Coordinates of N, CA and C in Angstrom, one line a residue:
S138 N 72.3 80.1 30.4 CA 72.3 81.4 30.9 C 71.3 81.5 32.1
F139 N 71.5 82.6 32.9 CA 70.5 82.8 34.0 C 69.1 82.9 33.7
E140 N 69.0 83.6 32.5 CA 67.6 83.9 31.9 C 66.9 82.5 31.8
H141 N 67.7 81.5 31.1 CA 67.1 80.3 30.9 C 66.8 79.5 32.2
D142 N 67.7 79.7 33.2 CA 67.5 79.1 34.5 C 66.3 79.7 35.1
L143 N 66.1 80.9 35.0 CA 64.9 81.7 35.6 C 63.6 81.1 35.1
K144 N 63.6 80.9 33.8 CA 62.4 80.4 33.2 C 62.0 79.1 33.7
L145 N 63.1 78.2 33.9 CA 62.8 77.0 34.4 C 62.4 77.0 35.9
I146 N 63.0 77.8 36.7 CA 62.6 78.1 38.1 C 61.1 78.5 38.2
R147 N 60.7 79.4 37.4 CA 59.3 79.8 37.4 C 58.3 78.8 37.0
M148 N 58.8 77.9 36.0 CA 57.9 76.9 35.6 C 57.7 75.9 36.7
I149 N 58.8 75.5 37.5 CA 58.9 74.5 38.6 C 57.9 75.1 39.7
K150 N 58.0 76.4 39.9 CA 57.4 77.0 41.0 C 55.8 77.0 40.8
T151 N 55.6 77.2 39.5 CA 54.1 77.3 39.1 C 53.4 75.9 39.3
E152 N 54.3 74.8 39.0 CA 53.7 73.5 39.2 C 53.7 72.9 40.6
L153 N 54.8 73.3 41.3 CA 55.0 72.8 42.7 C 55.3 73.9 43.6
N154 N 54.3 74.2 44.5 CA 54.5 75.4 45.4 C 55.1 75.1 46.8
D155 N 54.9 73.9 47.3 CA 55.2 73.6 48.7 C 56.6 73.0 48.8
F156 N 57.6 73.8 48.5 CA 59.0 73.2 48.6 C 60.0 74.5 48.7
M157 N 61.2 74.2 49.1 CA 62.2 75.2 49.2 C 63.1 75.1 48.0
L158 N 63.1 76.3 47.2 CA 64.0 76.2 46.0 C 65.5 76.9 46.4
V159 N 66.3 76.2 46.2 CA 67.7 76.6 46.5 C 68.5 76.9 45.2
A160 N 69.1 78.0 44.9 CA 69.8 78.3 43.7 C 71.3 78.3 44.1
V161 N 72.1 77.8 43.2 CA 73.6 77.7 43.3 C 74.2 78.2 42.0
G162 N 75.6 78.5 42.0 CA 76.3 78.9 41.0 C 76.9 80.2 40.9
P163 N 77.7 80.6 40.1 CA 78.5 81.9 40.0 C 77.6 83.1 40.0
H164 N 76.5 83.0 39.1 CA 75.7 84.2 38.9 C 75.0 84.6 40.1
V165 N 74.2 83.7 40.8 CA 73.5 83.9 42.0 C 74.5 84.3 43.1
T166 N 75.7 83.8 43.2 CA 76.6 84.0 44.2 C 77.1 85.5 44.0
A167 N 77.4 85.9 42.9 CA 77.9 87.3 42.6 C 76.8 88.3 42.9
L168 N 75.6 88.0 42.6 CA 74.5 89.0 42.8 C 73.4 88.5 43.6
A169 N 73.9 88.0 44.8 CA 73.0 87.3 45.7 C 71.9 88.2 46.2
R170 N 72.2 89.4 46.8 CA 71.3 90.3 47.3 C 70.2 90.8 46.3
E171 N 70.7 91.3 45.2 CA 69.9 91.7 44.0 C 68.8 90.7 43.6
I172 N 69.4 89.4 43.5 CA 68.5 88.3 43.1 C 67.4 88.0 44.1
M173 N 67.8 88.0 45.4 CA 66.9 87.7 46.4 C 65.7 88.7 46.5
R174 N 66.1 90.0 46.2 CA 65.1 91.1 46.2 C 64.2 91.0 44.9
E175 N 64.7 90.5 43.9 CA 63.9 90.6 42.6 C 63.3 89.3 42.2
V176 N 63.9 88.2 42.6 CA 63.3 86.9 42.1 C 62.7 86.2 43.3
R177 N 61.4 86.4 43.5 CA 60.7 85.8 44.6 C 60.6 84.3 44.6
E178 N 60.7 83.7 43.5 CA 60.6 82.2 43.3 C 61.8 81.5 44.0
I179 N 63.0 82.2 44.1 CA 64.1 81.6 44.8 C 64.1 81.9 46.3
D180 N 64.0 80.8 47.0 CA 63.9 80.9 48.5 C 65.3 81.1 49.2
V181 N 66.3 80.3 48.8 CA 67.7 80.4 49.4 C 68.7 80.3 48.2
I182 N 69.8 81.1 48.5 CA 71.0 81.0 47.6 C 72.2 80.4 48.3
A183 N 72.7 79.3 47.9 CA 73.9 78.7 48.5 C 75.1 79.4 47.8
L184 N 75.8 80.1 48.6 CA 77.0 80.9 48.0 C 78.3 80.1 47.9
G185 N 78.9 80.3 46.7 CA 80.2 79.7 46.5 C 80.1 78.2 46.4
E186 N 81.1 77.6 47.0 CA 81.2 76.1 47.0 C 80.0 75.5 47.9
Y187 N 79.1 74.7 47.4 CA 77.9 74.4 48.0 C 77.6 73.0 48.5
D188 N 78.6 72.1 48.4 CA 78.5 70.7 48.7 C 78.0 70.6 50.2
E189 N 78.7 71.2 51.1 CA 78.4 71.1 52.6 C 77.1 71.9 52.8
T190 N 77.0 73.0 52.2 CA 75.9 73.9 52.4 C 74.4 73.3 52.1
I191 N 74.4 72.6 51.0 CA 73.2 72.0 50.7 C 72.8 70.9 51.7
R192 N 73.8 70.2 52.2 CA 73.6 69.3 53.3 C 73.0 69.9 54.6
D193 N 73.6 71.1 54.9 CA 73.2 71.8 56.1 C 71.8 72.4 56.0
I194 N 71.4 72.9 54.8 CA 70.1 73.4 54.5 C 69.1 72.2 54.7
A195 N 69.4 71.1 54.2 CA 68.5 70.0 54.4 C 68.4 69.6 55.8
L196 N 69.4 69.8 56.6 CA 69.4 69.4 58.1 C 68.6 70.4 58.9
N197 N 68.7 71.7 58.4 CA 68.1 72.7 59.2 C 67.0 73.7 58.4
P198 N 66.1 73.0 57.8 CA 65.1 73.8 57.0 C 64.3 74.8 57.7
D199 N 64.1 74.6 59.0 CA 63.2 75.5 59.8 C 64.1 76.6 60.5
D200 N 65.4 76.5 60.5 CA 66.2 77.5 61.0 C 67.5 77.8 60.2
L201 N 67.3 78.5 59.2 CA 68.4 78.7 58.1 C 69.5 79.6 58.6
S202 N 69.3 80.3 59.8 CA 70.3 81.1 60.3 C 71.4 80.3 60.9
K203 N 71.2 79.0 61.1 CA 72.3 78.1 61.4 C 73.3 77.6 60.4
V204 N 72.9 78.0 59.2 CA 73.5 77.4 58.0 C 74.6 78.5 57.5
K205 N 75.9 78.2 57.4 CA 76.8 79.1 57.0 C 76.8 79.1 55.4
G206 N 77.1 80.3 54.9 CA 77.2 80.6 53.4 C 76.0 80.6 52.6
I207 N 74.9 81.2 53.1 CA 73.7 81.3 52.3 C 73.1 82.7 52.5
T208 N 72.2 83.0 51.5 CA 71.4 84.2 51.6 C 70.0 83.8 51.5
F209 N 69.1 84.3 52.4 CA 67.7 83.9 52.4 C 66.9 85.1 52.9
R210 N 65.5 84.9 52.8 CA 64.6 86.0 53.3 C 64.0 85.7 54.6
K211 N 64.0 86.7 55.4 CA 63.2 86.6 56.7 C 62.3 87.7 56.8
G212 N 61.0 87.5 56.3 CA 60.1 88.5 56.2 C 60.5 89.4 55.0
K213 N 60.6 90.6 55.1 CA 61.0 91.5 54.0 C 62.6 91.6 54.0
E214 N 63.2 91.1 55.0 CA 64.6 91.3 55.1 C 65.4 90.3 54.4
V215 N 66.6 90.7 53.7 CA 67.4 89.6 53.1 C 68.6 89.4 53.9
V216 N 68.7 88.1 54.4 CA 69.7 87.8 55.4 C 70.9 87.1 54.7
L217 N 72.1 87.6 55.2 CA 73.3 86.9 54.7 C 74.1 86.3 55.9
T218 N 74.2 84.9 55.9 CA 74.8 84.3 57.1 C 76.3 84.3 57.0
Q219 N 76.9 83.8 58.1 CA 78.4 83.7 58.2 C 79.0 82.9 57.0
G220 N 80.1 83.5 56.5 CA 80.8 82.8 55.3 C 81.2 81.4 55.7
R221 N 81.3 80.5 54.6 CA 81.7 79.2 54.8 C 83.2 79.0 54.2
E222 N 84.0 78.3 54.9 CA 85.3 78.0 54.3 C 85.3 77.0 53.2
L223 N 86.3 77.2 52.3 CA 86.4 76.1 51.3 C 86.7 74.7 51.9
I224 N 86.3 73.7 51.2 CA 86.6 72.3 51.6 C 88.2 72.1 51.4
K225 N 88.8 71.8 52.4 CA 90.3 71.8 52.3 C 90.8 70.6 51.6
D226 N 90.2 69.4 51.8 CA 90.5 68.2 51.2 C 89.5 67.7 50.3
L227 N 89.7 67.7 49.0 CA 88.7 67.3 48.1 C 88.5 65.7 48.1
D228 N 89.4 65.0 48.6 CA 89.4 63.6 48.7 C 88.3 63.1 49.6
L229 N 87.8 64.2 50.4 CA 86.8 63.7 51.4 C 85.4 63.7 50.8
L230 N 85.2 64.3 49.6 CA 84.0 64.3 48.9 C 83.6 63.0 48.4
P231 N 82.4 62.5 48.6 CA 82.0 61.2 48.0 C 82.0 61.2 46.5
F232 N 82.0 60.0 46.0 CA 82.0 59.9 44.5 C 80.5 59.7 44.1
P233 N 80.3 60.1 42.8 CA 79.0 60.0 42.2 C 78.5 58.4 42.2
A234 N 77.2 58.3 42.3 CA 76.6 56.9 42.3 C 76.5 56.4 40.9
W235 N 77.7 56.1 40.2 CA 77.8 55.8 38.9 C 76.9 54.6 38.6
D236 N 76.7 53.7 39.5 CA 75.9 52.5 39.3 C 74.4 52.7 39.1
L237 N 74.1 54.0 39.3 CA 72.6 54.3 39.1 C 72.3 54.9 37.8
I238 N 73.3 55.1 37.0 CA 73.0 55.7 35.6 C 73.8 54.9 34.6
D239 N 73.4 55.1 33.3 CA 74.1 54.6 32.2 C 74.9 55.7 31.5
P240 N 76.1 55.8 31.6 CA 76.9 57.0 31.0 C 76.7 57.0 29.5
N241 N 76.3 56.0 28.9 CA 76.2 56.0 27.4 C 74.9 56.8 26.9
L242 N 74.1 57.1 27.8 CA 72.9 58.0 27.5 C 73.3 59.5 27.5
Y243 N 74.5 59.8 27.9 CA 74.8 61.2 27.9 C 75.9 61.6 26.9
W244 N 75.6 62.4 26.0 CA 76.5 62.7 24.9 C 77.2 64.0 25.1
E245 N 78.5 64.1 24.7 CA 79.2 65.4 24.9 C 78.8 66.3 23.7
S246 N 78.8 67.7 24.0 CA 78.2 68.6 23.2 C 79.1 69.4 22.2
M247 N 80.4 69.2 22.4 CA 81.4 69.9 21.6 C 81.4 69.4 20.1
F248 N 81.1 68.1 20.0 CA 81.0 67.5 18.7 C 79.8 66.6 18.6
P249 N 78.6 67.2 18.6 CA 77.4 66.4 18.8 C 77.2 65.3 17.7
R250 N 77.6 65.6 16.5 CA 77.4 64.5 15.5 C 78.1 63.3 15.7
S251 N 79.1 63.3 16.4 CA 79.9 62.1 16.8 C 79.2 61.2 17.7
K252 N 78.3 61.8 18.5 CA 77.5 61.0 19.5 C 78.3 60.3 20.5
R253 N 79.5 60.9 21.0 CA 80.3 60.3 21.9 C 79.7 60.4 23.3
P254 N 79.7 59.4 24.1 CA 79.2 59.4 25.5 C 80.2 60.3 26.4
I255 N 79.8 60.8 27.4 CA 80.5 61.6 28.2 C 80.4 61.2 29.7
A256 N 81.4 61.3 30.4 CA 81.4 61.2 31.8 C 82.3 62.2 32.5
T257 N 81.8 62.9 33.5 CA 82.5 64.1 34.1 C 83.4 63.6 35.2
V258 N 84.6 64.0 35.2 CA 85.6 63.6 36.3 C 86.1 64.9 37.0
M259 N 85.8 65.1 38.3 CA 86.2 66.3 38.9 C 87.5 66.0 39.6
S260 N 88.6 66.6 39.0 CA 89.9 66.3 39.4 C 90.5 67.5 40.2
S261 N 89.9 68.7 40.0 CA 90.3 70.0 40.7 C 89.3 71.0 40.9
R262 N 89.6 71.9 41.7 CA 88.7 73.1 41.9 C 89.5 74.3 42.0
G263 N 89.0 75.5 41.4 CA 89.7 76.7 41.6 C 90.8 76.9 40.7
C264 N 91.6 78.0 40.8 CA 92.6 78.4 39.9 C 93.5 79.4 40.7
N265 N 94.8 79.3 40.4 CA 95.7 80.2 41.1 C 95.9 81.6 40.2
H266 N 95.3 81.6 39.0 CA 95.4 82.9 38.2 C 94.2 83.7 38.4
H267 N 94.2 85.0 37.9 CA 93.1 85.9 38.2 C 92.7 86.6 36.9
C268 N 92.4 85.8 35.8 CA 92.0 86.2 34.6 C 90.7 87.0 34.7
S269 N 90.7 88.3 34.1 CA 89.5 89.2 34.3 C 88.3 88.6 33.6
F270 N 88.5 87.8 32.6 CA 87.3 87.3 31.9 C 86.8 86.0 32.3
C271 N 87.3 85.5 33.4 CA 87.0 84.1 33.9 C 86.3 84.3 35.3
L272 N 85.0 83.8 35.4 CA 84.2 84.1 36.5 C 84.1 82.9 37.4
Y273 N 83.9 81.7 36.8 CA 83.6 80.6 37.6 C 84.4 80.2 38.8
P274 N 85.8 80.0 38.6 CA 86.6 79.5 39.6 C 86.9 80.5 40.8
H275 N 86.7 81.9 40.4 CA 87.0 82.8 41.5 C 85.8 83.1 42.3
V276 N 84.6 83.3 41.7 CA 83.4 83.4 42.4 C 83.0 82.2 43.3
L277 N 83.1 81.1 42.7 CA 82.7 79.8 43.6 C 83.8 79.4 44.5
F278 N 85.1 79.5 44.0 CA 86.2 78.8 44.8 C 87.3 79.8 45.2
K279 N 86.9 81.1 45.3 CA 87.8 82.1 45.8 C 89.2 82.2 45.2
G280 N 89.4 81.6 44.0 CA 90.7 81.7 43.2 C 91.7 80.8 43.8
K281 N 91.3 79.8 44.7 CA 92.4 79.0 45.3 C 92.3 77.6 44.7
L282 N 93.4 77.1 44.0 CA 93.5 75.8 43.3 C 93.6 74.7 44.4
R283 N 92.8 73.7 44.2 CA 92.9 72.5 45.1 C 92.7 71.3 44.1
M284 N 93.7 70.3 44.4 CA 93.7 69.1 43.5 C 93.2 68.0 44.3
R285 N 92.5 67.1 43.6 CA 92.2 65.8 44.1 C 93.3 64.9 43.9
S286 N 93.7 64.1 44.9 CA 94.9 63.2 44.7 C 94.5 62.2 43.6
V287 N 95.6 61.8 42.9 CA 95.4 60.8 41.9 C 95.0 59.4 42.6
I288 N 95.6 59.1 43.7 CA 95.3 57.8 44.4 C 93.8 57.8 44.8
A289 N 93.3 58.9 45.1 CA 91.9 58.9 45.6 C 90.9 58.9 44.2
L290 N 91.4 59.4 43.2 CA 90.6 59.5 41.9 C 90.4 58.2 41.2
F291 N 91.5 57.4 41.4 CA 91.4 56.1 40.6 C 91.4 55.0 41.6
P292 N 90.8 53.8 41.4 CA 90.0 53.6 40.0 C 88.6 53.9 40.2
V293 N 88.1 54.4 41.4 CA 86.7 54.5 41.7 C 86.0 55.5 40.8
H294 N 86.7 56.6 40.6 CA 86.0 57.8 39.9 C 85.9 57.5 38.4
L295 N 86.7 56.7 37.9 CA 86.7 56.4 36.4 C 86.0 55.1 36.1
R296 N 85.3 54.5 37.0 CA 84.4 53.3 36.7 C 83.6 53.5 35.5
P297 N 82.8 54.6 35.4 CA 82.0 54.8 34.2 C 82.8 54.7 32.8
L298 N 84.0 55.1 32.9 CA 84.7 55.1 31.6 C 84.8 53.7 31.0
R299 N 84.9 52.7 31.8 CA 85.0 51.4 31.3 C 83.7 50.9 30.8
R300 N 82.6 51.6 31.1 CA 81.3 51.2 30.5 C 81.0 51.9 29.2
L301 N 81.8 52.8 28.8 CA 81.5 53.6 27.5 C 81.6 52.6 26.4
K302 N 80.6 52.6 25.5 CA 80.7 51.7 24.4 C 81.4 52.0 23.2
P303 N 81.4 53.3 22.7 CA 82.2 53.5 21.4 C 83.7 53.3 21.7
K304 N 84.5 53.1 20.6 CA 85.9 52.9 20.8 C 86.5 54.3 21.0
S305 N 87.6 54.3 21.9 CA 88.4 55.4 22.2 C 87.6 56.6 22.5
P306 N 86.6 56.6 23.5 CA 85.9 57.9 23.9 C 86.9 58.9 24.6
L307 N 86.7 60.1 24.4 CA 87.5 61.1 25.0 C 87.0 61.5 26.3
V308 N 88.0 61.6 27.2 CA 87.6 62.1 28.5 C 88.5 63.4 28.8
F309 N 87.7 64.5 29.1 CA 88.4 65.8 29.2 C 88.5 66.0 30.7
F310 N 89.7 66.2 31.3 CA 89.9 66.7 32.6 C 89.8 68.2 32.6
H311 N 88.9 68.7 33.3 CA 88.7 70.2 33.3 C 89.6 70.7 34.5
L312 N 90.9 71.1 34.1 CA 91.8 71.7 35.0 C 91.8 73.2 34.7
R313 N 91.9 74.0 35.8 CA 92.0 75.4 35.7 C 93.4 75.9 35.6
I314 N 94.3 75.0 35.7 CA 95.8 75.3 35.6 C 96.5 74.1 35.2
L315 N 97.5 74.3 34.4 CA 98.4 73.0 34.0 C 99.2 72.7 35.2
H316 N 98.9 71.6 35.8 CA 99.6 71.1 37.0 C 100.4 69.8 36.5
I317 N 101.6 70.1 36.1 CA 102.5 69.2 35.5 C 102.8 67.9 36.3
A318 N 103.0 68.1 37.6 CA 103.3 67.0 38.5 C 102.2 66.2 38.6
W319 N 100.9 66.7 38.7 CA 99.7 65.9 38.9 C 99.4 65.1 37.7
L320 N 99.5 65.8 36.5 CA 99.2 65.1 35.2 C 100.2 64.0 35.0
H321 N 101.5 64.1 35.3 CA 102.5 63.1 35.2 C 102.2 61.9 36.0
E322 N 101.7 62.2 37.3 CA 101.3 61.1 38.2 C 100.1 60.3 37.6
L323 N 99.1 61.1 37.1 CA 98.0 60.5 36.4 C 98.3 59.6 35.3
L324 N 99.2 60.0 34.5 CA 99.5 59.1 33.3 C 100.3 58.0 33.6
L325 N 101.1 58.1 34.7 CA 101.9 56.9 35.1 C 101.1 55.9 35.9
D326 N 100.2 56.4 36.7 CA 99.4 55.5 37.5 C 98.4 54.7 36.6
T327 N 97.8 55.5 35.6 CA 96.7 54.7 34.8 C 97.4 54.1 33.5
H328 N 98.7 54.2 33.2 CA 99.3 53.6 32.0 C 98.6 54.1 30.8
V329 N 98.1 55.4 30.8 CA 97.4 56.0 29.6 C 98.4 56.8 28.7
S330 N 98.3 56.6 27.5 CA 99.1 57.3 26.5 C 98.4 57.6 25.2
P331 N 98.4 58.8 24.7 CA 97.7 59.1 23.5 C 98.2 58.4 22.2
V332 N 99.3 57.6 22.4 CA 99.9 57.0 21.3 C 100.0 55.5 21.3
N333 N 99.5 54.9 22.4 CA 99.4 53.4 22.5 C 98.1 52.9 22.3
N334 N 97.9 51.6 22.5 CA 96.6 51.0 22.2 C 96.0 50.5 23.6
N335 N 96.2 51.3 24.6 CA 95.6 50.8 26.0 C 94.1 50.8 25.9
P336 N 93.4 49.7 26.5 CA 92.0 49.6 26.5 C 91.3 50.6 27.2
M337 N 92.0 51.5 28.0 CA 91.3 52.6 28.8 C 91.1 53.7 27.8
P338 N 90.1 54.6 27.9 CA 89.9 55.7 27.0 C 91.0 56.7 27.1
H339 N 91.4 57.4 26.1 CA 92.3 58.5 26.2 C 91.9 59.5 27.2
L340 N 92.7 60.0 28.1 CA 92.5 61.0 29.0 C 93.1 62.3 28.6
L341 N 92.3 63.4 28.3 CA 92.9 64.5 27.7 C 92.6 65.8 28.8
P342 N 93.6 66.5 29.2 CA 93.3 67.6 30.1 C 92.6 68.8 29.3
F343 N 91.6 69.3 29.9 CA 90.8 70.4 29.3 C 91.0 71.6 30.2
F344 N 91.4 72.7 29.6 CA 91.6 73.8 30.5 C 90.7 75.0 30.2

Protein backbone atom coordinates (compact mmCIF):
# COMPACT_ATOMS: atom_id res chain seq x y z
CA SER A 1 0.00 0.00 0.00
CA PHE A 2 1.03 3.63 -0.34
CA GLU A 3 1.15 3.97 3.45
CA HIS A 4 3.77 1.22 3.57
CA ASP A 5 5.69 2.91 0.73
CA LEU A 6 5.54 6.21 2.57
CA LYS A 7 7.04 4.69 5.72
CA LEU A 8 9.92 3.29 3.66
CA ILE A 9 10.41 6.63 1.86
CA ARG A 10 10.70 8.46 5.18
CA MET A 11 13.10 5.89 6.58
CA ILE A 12 15.34 6.28 3.52
CA LYS A 13 15.22 10.06 3.64
CA THR A 14 16.14 10.00 7.32
CA GLU A 15 19.26 7.95 6.62
CA LEU A 16 20.23 9.47 3.26
CA ASN A 17 19.50 13.13 2.66
CA ASP A 18 21.60 14.17 -0.32
CA PHE A 19 19.78 12.49 -3.21
CA MET A 20 16.73 12.88 -5.42
CA LEU A 21 13.83 10.57 -4.57
CA VAL A 22 11.57 9.76 -7.53
CA ALA A 23 8.21 8.06 -6.94
CA VAL A 24 6.39 5.99 -9.57
CA GLY A 25 3.16 3.99 -9.78
CA PRO A 26 -0.61 4.40 -10.12
CA HIS A 27 -1.23 6.00 -6.71
CA VAL A 28 1.25 8.85 -7.10
CA THR A 29 0.24 9.31 -10.75
CA ALA A 30 -3.46 9.68 -9.89
CA LEU A 31 -2.84 12.05 -6.97
CA ALA A 32 0.37 13.74 -8.10
CA ARG A 33 -0.34 17.35 -7.07
CA GLU A 34 -1.76 16.42 -3.66
CA ILE A 35 1.18 14.15 -2.86
CA MET A 36 3.76 16.73 -3.92
CA ARG A 37 2.13 19.27 -1.61
CA GLU A 38 1.81 16.91 1.34
CA VAL A 39 4.81 14.55 1.13
CA ARG A 40 7.97 16.65 1.27
CA GLU A 41 10.21 13.58 1.16
CA ILE A 42 9.26 12.92 -2.48
CA ASP A 43 11.22 15.17 -4.86
CA VAL A 44 9.80 14.05 -8.21
CA ILE A 45 6.90 11.94 -9.45
CA ALA A 46 7.30 10.14 -12.78
CA LEU A 47 3.77 9.99 -14.15
CA GLY A 48 2.33 6.97 -15.92
CA GLU A 49 4.71 4.78 -17.91
CA TYR A 50 8.10 5.73 -16.54
CA ASP A 51 10.81 3.75 -18.38
CA GLU A 52 12.00 6.66 -20.53
CA THR A 53 11.08 9.24 -17.89
CA ILE A 54 13.53 7.81 -15.34
CA ARG A 55 16.27 7.87 -17.98
CA ASP A 56 15.55 11.53 -18.78
CA ILE A 57 15.53 12.51 -15.10
CA ALA A 58 18.98 10.94 -14.70
CA LEU A 59 20.21 12.88 -17.74
CA ASN A 60 18.72 16.23 -16.60
CA PRO A 61 18.87 16.35 -12.78
CA ASP A 62 19.61 20.10 -12.79
CA ASP A 63 16.85 21.11 -15.20
CA LEU A 64 13.80 18.93 -14.67
CA SER A 65 11.66 21.23 -16.82
CA LYS A 66 13.19 19.46 -19.85
CA VAL A 67 11.75 16.10 -18.75
CA LYS A 68 8.32 15.10 -20.06
CA GLY A 69 5.78 13.40 -17.82
CA ILE A 70 6.84 14.46 -14.33
CA THR A 71 5.68 16.55 -11.37
CA PHE A 72 8.24 18.33 -9.18
CA ARG A 73 8.67 21.32 -6.90
CA LYS A 74 10.19 24.62 -7.94
CA GLY A 75 10.37 26.59 -4.74
CA LYS A 76 6.83 26.52 -3.33
CA GLU A 77 5.29 25.83 -6.74
CA VAL A 78 4.29 22.33 -7.91
CA VAL A 79 5.24 22.03 -11.58
CA LEU A 80 3.64 19.63 -14.05
CA THR A 81 5.64 19.19 -17.27
CA GLN A 82 4.41 18.28 -20.74
CA GLY A 83 2.81 14.84 -20.99
CA ARG A 84 4.76 11.87 -22.31
CA GLU A 85 3.48 9.54 -25.01
CA LEU A 86 3.30 5.81 -24.39
CA ILE A 87 6.07 3.65 -25.78
CA LYS A 88 4.64 2.44 -29.09
CA ASP A 89 6.86 -0.60 -29.57
CA LEU A 90 7.46 -2.64 -26.40
CA ASP A 91 10.04 -4.72 -28.27
CA LEU A 92 12.39 -1.72 -28.03
CA LEU A 93 12.60 -2.05 -24.24
CA PRO A 94 15.76 -3.83 -23.06
CA PHE A 95 15.54 -7.13 -21.24
CA PRO A 96 16.37 -7.56 -17.53
CA ALA A 97 19.95 -8.52 -16.65
CA TRP A 98 18.97 -12.04 -15.60
CA ASP A 99 22.64 -13.05 -15.44
CA LEU A 100 23.11 -10.78 -12.40
CA ILE A 101 20.57 -12.54 -10.15
CA ASP A 102 19.57 -16.05 -9.15
CA PRO A 103 15.80 -16.42 -9.78
CA ASN A 104 15.69 -19.32 -7.32
CA LEU A 105 16.05 -16.82 -4.47
CA TYR A 106 12.67 -15.22 -5.28
CA TRP A 107 9.54 -17.20 -4.34
CA GLU A 108 6.01 -16.54 -5.55
CA SER A 109 3.56 -15.33 -2.90
CA MET A 110 0.27 -16.95 -3.95
CA PHE A 111 1.29 -20.34 -2.52
CA PRO A 112 4.17 -19.51 -0.13
CA ARG A 113 4.37 -22.99 1.42
CA SER A 114 5.26 -24.51 -1.94
CA LYS A 115 8.40 -22.32 -2.07
CA ARG A 116 8.26 -22.12 -5.85
CA PRO A 117 10.74 -19.68 -7.43
CA ILE A 118 9.30 -16.96 -9.63
CA ALA A 119 10.46 -15.02 -12.68
CA THR A 120 8.46 -12.10 -14.06
CA VAL A 121 7.83 -11.96 -17.81
CA MET A 122 6.44 -8.71 -19.23
CA SER A 123 4.42 -9.75 -22.28
CA SER A 124 1.97 -6.84 -22.48
CA ARG A 125 0.94 -3.51 -21.03
CA GLY A 126 -2.42 -1.83 -20.73
CA CYS A 127 -5.92 -3.08 -21.44
CA ASN A 128 -8.72 -2.27 -23.87
CA HIS A 129 -11.44 -2.67 -21.25
CA HIS A 130 -12.48 -0.03 -18.74
CA CYS A 131 -13.44 -1.87 -15.56
CA SER A 132 -14.30 0.63 -12.83
CA PHE A 133 -12.50 -1.40 -10.14
CA CYS A 134 -9.20 -1.72 -12.02
CA LEU A 135 -6.72 1.15 -11.54
CA TYR A 136 -3.29 0.01 -12.72
CA PRO A 137 -3.58 -0.37 -16.53
CA HIS A 138 -5.62 2.79 -17.04
CA VAL A 139 -3.72 5.20 -14.81
CA LEU A 140 -0.27 4.04 -15.94
CA PHE A 141 -0.97 2.97 -19.52
CA LYS A 142 -4.02 5.06 -20.52
CA GLY A 143 -6.17 2.00 -21.17
CA LYS A 144 -4.32 1.05 -24.35
CA LEU A 145 -3.32 -2.59 -24.85
CA ARG A 146 0.14 -3.16 -26.33
CA MET A 147 1.65 -6.59 -26.84
CA ARG A 148 5.28 -7.57 -26.95
CA SER A 149 5.88 -9.79 -29.98
CA VAL A 150 6.46 -13.47 -29.32
CA ILE A 151 9.57 -13.46 -31.51
CA ALA A 152 11.11 -10.73 -29.33
CA LEU A 153 10.06 -12.36 -26.08
CA PHE A 154 11.75 -15.67 -26.79
CA PRO A 155 14.23 -17.01 -26.02
CA VAL A 156 15.97 -14.05 -24.32
CA HIS A 157 13.24 -13.11 -21.86
CA LEU A 158 12.72 -16.68 -20.67
CA ARG A 159 16.35 -17.52 -19.92
CA PRO A 160 15.77 -17.47 -16.14
CA LEU A 161 13.04 -20.10 -16.48
CA ARG A 162 15.59 -22.67 -17.54
CA ARG A 163 17.54 -21.99 -14.33
CA LEU A 164 14.62 -22.63 -11.98
CA LYS A 165 15.38 -25.70 -9.86
CA PRO A 166 12.05 -27.28 -8.77
CA LYS A 167 10.26 -29.47 -11.29
CA SER A 168 7.43 -27.90 -13.29
CA PRO A 169 7.61 -24.34 -11.92
CA LEU A 170 4.65 -22.21 -12.88
CA VAL A 171 5.10 -19.08 -14.92
CA PHE A 172 2.17 -16.65 -14.96
CA PHE A 173 1.84 -14.31 -17.92
CA HIS A 174 0.10 -11.24 -16.57
CA LEU A 175 -2.16 -10.28 -19.46
CA ARG A 176 -4.81 -7.59 -19.08
CA ILE A 177 -6.92 -9.14 -21.81
CA LEU A 178 -7.21 -12.58 -23.36
CA HIS A 179 -5.34 -12.19 -26.66
CA ILE A 180 -6.07 -15.53 -28.34
CA ALA A 181 -3.85 -15.04 -31.41
CA TRP A 182 -0.85 -14.01 -29.30
CA LEU A 183 -1.30 -16.90 -26.86
CA HIS A 184 -1.65 -19.38 -29.73
CA GLU A 185 1.58 -18.12 -31.29
CA LEU A 186 3.30 -18.34 -27.90
CA LEU A 187 2.36 -21.98 -27.39
CA LEU A 188 3.32 -22.94 -30.94
CA ASP A 189 6.71 -21.21 -30.84
CA THR A 190 7.69 -22.61 -27.45
CA HIS A 191 6.13 -26.06 -27.88
CA VAL A 192 4.62 -25.75 -24.42
CA SER A 193 1.53 -27.66 -23.41
CA PRO A 194 -0.01 -28.23 -19.97
CA VAL A 195 -0.50 -31.90 -20.84
CA ASN A 196 2.89 -32.97 -22.20
CA ASN A 197 6.26 -33.62 -20.55
CA ASN A 198 8.16 -30.79 -22.15
CA PRO A 199 11.29 -29.77 -20.15
CA MET A 200 10.27 -26.10 -20.24
CA PRO A 201 8.08 -24.91 -17.34
CA HIS A 202 4.34 -24.71 -17.87
CA LEU A 203 3.35 -21.25 -19.05
CA LEU A 204 0.02 -20.04 -17.70
CA PRO A 205 -1.69 -16.78 -18.66
CA PHE A 206 -2.64 -14.78 -15.57
CA PHE A 207 -5.33 -12.15 -15.98
